[in-house]
Structure formats: C-alpha cells, structure tokens
mmCIF file of C-alpha atoms in Angstrom:
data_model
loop_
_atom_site.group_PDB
_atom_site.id
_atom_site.type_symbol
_atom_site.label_atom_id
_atom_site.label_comp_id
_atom_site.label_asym_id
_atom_site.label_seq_id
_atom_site.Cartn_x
_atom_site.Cartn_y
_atom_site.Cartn_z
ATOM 1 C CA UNK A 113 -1.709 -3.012 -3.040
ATOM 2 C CA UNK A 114 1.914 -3.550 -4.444
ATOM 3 C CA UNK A 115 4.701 -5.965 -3.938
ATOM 4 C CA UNK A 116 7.624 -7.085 -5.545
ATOM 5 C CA UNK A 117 7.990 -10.638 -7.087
ATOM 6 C CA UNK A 118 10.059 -12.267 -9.793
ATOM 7 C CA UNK A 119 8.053 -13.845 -12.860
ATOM 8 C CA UNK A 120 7.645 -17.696 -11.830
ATOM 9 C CA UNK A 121 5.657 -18.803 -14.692
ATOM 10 C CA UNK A 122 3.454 -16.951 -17.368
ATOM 11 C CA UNK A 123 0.727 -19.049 -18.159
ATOM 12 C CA UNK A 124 -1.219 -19.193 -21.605
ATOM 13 C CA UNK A 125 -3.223 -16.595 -22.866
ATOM 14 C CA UNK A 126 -7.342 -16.741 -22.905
ATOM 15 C CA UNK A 127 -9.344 -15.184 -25.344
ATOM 16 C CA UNK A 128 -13.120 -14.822 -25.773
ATOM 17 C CA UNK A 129 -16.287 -12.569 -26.254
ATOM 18 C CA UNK A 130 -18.965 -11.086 -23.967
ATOM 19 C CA UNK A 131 -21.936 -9.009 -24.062
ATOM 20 C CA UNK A 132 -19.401 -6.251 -24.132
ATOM 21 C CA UNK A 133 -17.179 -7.552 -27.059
ATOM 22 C CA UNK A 134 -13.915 -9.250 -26.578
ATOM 23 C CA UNK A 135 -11.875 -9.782 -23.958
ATOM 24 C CA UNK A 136 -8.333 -11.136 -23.610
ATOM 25 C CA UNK A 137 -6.654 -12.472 -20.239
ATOM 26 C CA UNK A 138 -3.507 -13.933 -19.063
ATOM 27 C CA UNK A 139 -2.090 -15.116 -15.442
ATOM 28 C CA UNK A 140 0.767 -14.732 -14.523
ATOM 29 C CA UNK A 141 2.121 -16.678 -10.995
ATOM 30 C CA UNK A 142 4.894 -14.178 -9.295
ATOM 31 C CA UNK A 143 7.358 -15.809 -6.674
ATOM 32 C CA UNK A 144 7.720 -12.865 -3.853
ATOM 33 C CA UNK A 145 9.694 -13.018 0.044
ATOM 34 C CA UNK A 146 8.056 -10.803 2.199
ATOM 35 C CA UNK A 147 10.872 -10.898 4.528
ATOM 36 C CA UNK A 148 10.183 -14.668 6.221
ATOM 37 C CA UNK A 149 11.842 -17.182 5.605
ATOM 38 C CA UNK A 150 9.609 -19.176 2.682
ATOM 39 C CA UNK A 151 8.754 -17.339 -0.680
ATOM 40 C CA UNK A 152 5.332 -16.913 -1.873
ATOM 41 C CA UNK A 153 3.343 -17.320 -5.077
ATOM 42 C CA UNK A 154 0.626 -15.190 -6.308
ATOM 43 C CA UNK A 155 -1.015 -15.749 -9.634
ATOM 44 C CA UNK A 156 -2.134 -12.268 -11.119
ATOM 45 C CA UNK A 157 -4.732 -11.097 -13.822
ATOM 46 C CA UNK A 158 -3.906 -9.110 -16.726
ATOM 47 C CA UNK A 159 -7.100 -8.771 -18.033
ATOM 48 C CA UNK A 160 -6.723 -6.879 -21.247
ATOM 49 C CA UNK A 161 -3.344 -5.540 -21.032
ATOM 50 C CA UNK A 162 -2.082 -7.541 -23.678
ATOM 51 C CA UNK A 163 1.512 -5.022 -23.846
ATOM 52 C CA UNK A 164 2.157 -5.356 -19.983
ATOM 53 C CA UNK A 165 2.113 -9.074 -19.869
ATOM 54 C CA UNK A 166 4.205 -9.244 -23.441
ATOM 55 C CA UNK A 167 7.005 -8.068 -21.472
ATOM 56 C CA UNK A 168 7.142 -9.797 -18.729
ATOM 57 C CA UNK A 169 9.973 -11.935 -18.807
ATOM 58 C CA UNK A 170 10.517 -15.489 -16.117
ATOM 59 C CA UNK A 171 13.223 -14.342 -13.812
ATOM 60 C CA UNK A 172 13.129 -10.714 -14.316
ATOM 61 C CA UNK A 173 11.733 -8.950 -10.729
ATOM 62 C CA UNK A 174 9.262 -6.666 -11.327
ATOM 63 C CA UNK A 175 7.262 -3.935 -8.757
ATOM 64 C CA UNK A 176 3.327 -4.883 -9.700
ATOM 65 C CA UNK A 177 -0.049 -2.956 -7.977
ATOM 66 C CA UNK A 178 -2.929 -4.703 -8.234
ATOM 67 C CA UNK A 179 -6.172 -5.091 -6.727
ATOM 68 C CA UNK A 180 -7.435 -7.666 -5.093
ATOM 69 C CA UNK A 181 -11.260 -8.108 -4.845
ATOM 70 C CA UNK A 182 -13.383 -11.014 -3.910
ATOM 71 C CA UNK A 183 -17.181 -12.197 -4.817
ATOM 72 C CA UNK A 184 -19.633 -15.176 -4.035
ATOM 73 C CA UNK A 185 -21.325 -16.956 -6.912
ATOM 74 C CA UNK A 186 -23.140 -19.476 -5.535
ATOM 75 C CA UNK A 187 -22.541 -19.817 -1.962
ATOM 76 C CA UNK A 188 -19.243 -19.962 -2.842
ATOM 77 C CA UNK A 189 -16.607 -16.814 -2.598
ATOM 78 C CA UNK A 190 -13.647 -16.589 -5.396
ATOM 79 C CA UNK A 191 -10.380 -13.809 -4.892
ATOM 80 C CA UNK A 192 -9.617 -12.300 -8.218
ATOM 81 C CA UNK A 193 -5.836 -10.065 -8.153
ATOM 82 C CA UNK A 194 -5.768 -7.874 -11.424
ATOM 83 C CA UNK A 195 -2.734 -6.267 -12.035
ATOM 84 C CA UNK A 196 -3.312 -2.058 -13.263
ATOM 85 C CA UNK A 197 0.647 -1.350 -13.245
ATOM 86 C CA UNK A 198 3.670 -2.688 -13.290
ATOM 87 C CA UNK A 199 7.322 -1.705 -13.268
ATOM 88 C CA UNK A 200 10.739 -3.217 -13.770
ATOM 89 C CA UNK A 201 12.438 -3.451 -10.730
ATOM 90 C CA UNK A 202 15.403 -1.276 -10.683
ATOM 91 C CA UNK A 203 18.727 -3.348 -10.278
ATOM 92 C CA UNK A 204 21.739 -1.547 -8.656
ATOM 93 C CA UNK A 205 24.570 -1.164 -11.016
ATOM 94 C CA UNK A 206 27.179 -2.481 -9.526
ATOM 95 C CA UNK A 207 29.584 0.555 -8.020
ATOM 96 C CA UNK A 208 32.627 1.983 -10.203
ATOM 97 C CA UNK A 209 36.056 1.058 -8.255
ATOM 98 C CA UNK A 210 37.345 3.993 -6.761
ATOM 99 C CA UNK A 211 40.758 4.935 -8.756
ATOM 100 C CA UNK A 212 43.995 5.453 -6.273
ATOM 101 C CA UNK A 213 43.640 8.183 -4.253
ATOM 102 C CA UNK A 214 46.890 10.291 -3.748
ATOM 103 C CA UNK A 215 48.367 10.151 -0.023
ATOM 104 C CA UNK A 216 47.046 13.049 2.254
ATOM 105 C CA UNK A 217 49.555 15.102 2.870
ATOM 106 C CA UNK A 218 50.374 15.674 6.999
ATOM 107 C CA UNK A 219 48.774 18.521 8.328
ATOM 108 C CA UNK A 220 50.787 20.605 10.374
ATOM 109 C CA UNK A 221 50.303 19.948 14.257
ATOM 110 C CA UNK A 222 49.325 23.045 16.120
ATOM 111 C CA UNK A 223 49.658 21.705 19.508
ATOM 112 C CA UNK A 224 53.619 21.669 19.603
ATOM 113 C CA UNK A 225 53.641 25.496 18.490
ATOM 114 C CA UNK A 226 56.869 27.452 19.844
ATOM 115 C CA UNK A 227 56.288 29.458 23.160
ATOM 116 C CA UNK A 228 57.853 32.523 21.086
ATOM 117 C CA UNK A 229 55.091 32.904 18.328
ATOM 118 C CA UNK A 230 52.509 35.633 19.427
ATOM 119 C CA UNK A 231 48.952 35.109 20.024
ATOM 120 C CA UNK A 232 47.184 37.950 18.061
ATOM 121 C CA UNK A 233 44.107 36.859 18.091
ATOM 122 C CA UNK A 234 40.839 39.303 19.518
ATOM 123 C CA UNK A 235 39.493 36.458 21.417
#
C-alpha cells in the first residue's frame, strides 16, 4: 500500500537485542487527507531503517509504501504498518512568468478577395 502524508510527529527511537542480534525501531505518526473532509493519522514502523527515518523532517510531505499486517497474541489481534520505501513528495515549482509577447500581426482576410484575381487552383 502507499499514501501520501506530511510528518506529524517522529517519535523516539527504540533500541534492543533479540535472538537474532539487535534491532532498532522508530514510529513515526503521518497526518494524510484522503480526499474527505477530516485528515488522518497513521503511525508507521521503521524497523531498522535507521537512514530513512533520519530524514524525515515534521512538515515535509512525503509518498511512503508500507505494509500493513496483523497477528493475535493472546486472543488478542495487533496491526503493525512498516514502512519499506519512502519518497519526498515532489513540490511544483512555482511557474516562470511568461515575458511580453509581441502583438500578432493581422493576418490577411481572404474572404474580401477582389472578383478580378484568378482562381488557379486544380481543385
């Protein structure tokens, strides 16, 4: 899945160790109108993507994919969102003025055309 959101808050980063050796992970909640008229808040996962979530920036829009996946532990089900990419959103420079165009010139009419001019044309 992908949307695009603006940073809303980066939250602290977690560190710790597993079975599998260390692990680093930081949420980050993203503020995102999907065309209504209320915004919505997602909190995302970069788990171990230390670099992506350095530059994230609050404010700055951003295009993110993610997946979304949920388990149960204990009778209970949990939604995890990790983010695998993300992009600066592209912001439209604003347009160059046009400069002053020169007048266009009148272009001859050729519906008042003198009777005495020949029609040579094949067709």
């Amino acid at each position: 899945m992908e949307f695009e959101g603006t940073v809303y808050k980066i939250m602290p980063v977690t560190k710790g160790t597993s079975a599998r050796g260390e692990w680093q992970r930081q949420d980050v909640v993203f503020e995102y109108n999907d065309g209504g008229q209320f915004s919505r808040k997602i909190c995302v996962t970069f788990f171990n993507r230390p670099d992506d979530a350095a530059k994230l920036r609050e404010g700055a829009a951003y295009s993110v994919s993610v997946n979304i996946e949920s388990r149960e532990y204990n009778g209970r089900w949990y939604t995890d969102i990790r983010a695998w990419r993300l992009q600066p959103k592209q912001t439209e420079a604003p347009a160059a003025p046009m400069p002053d165009m020169p007048p266009i010139p009148e272009e001859p009419s050729f519906a008042s055309a003198p009777a005495a001019e020949v029609d040579d044309l094949p067709f």
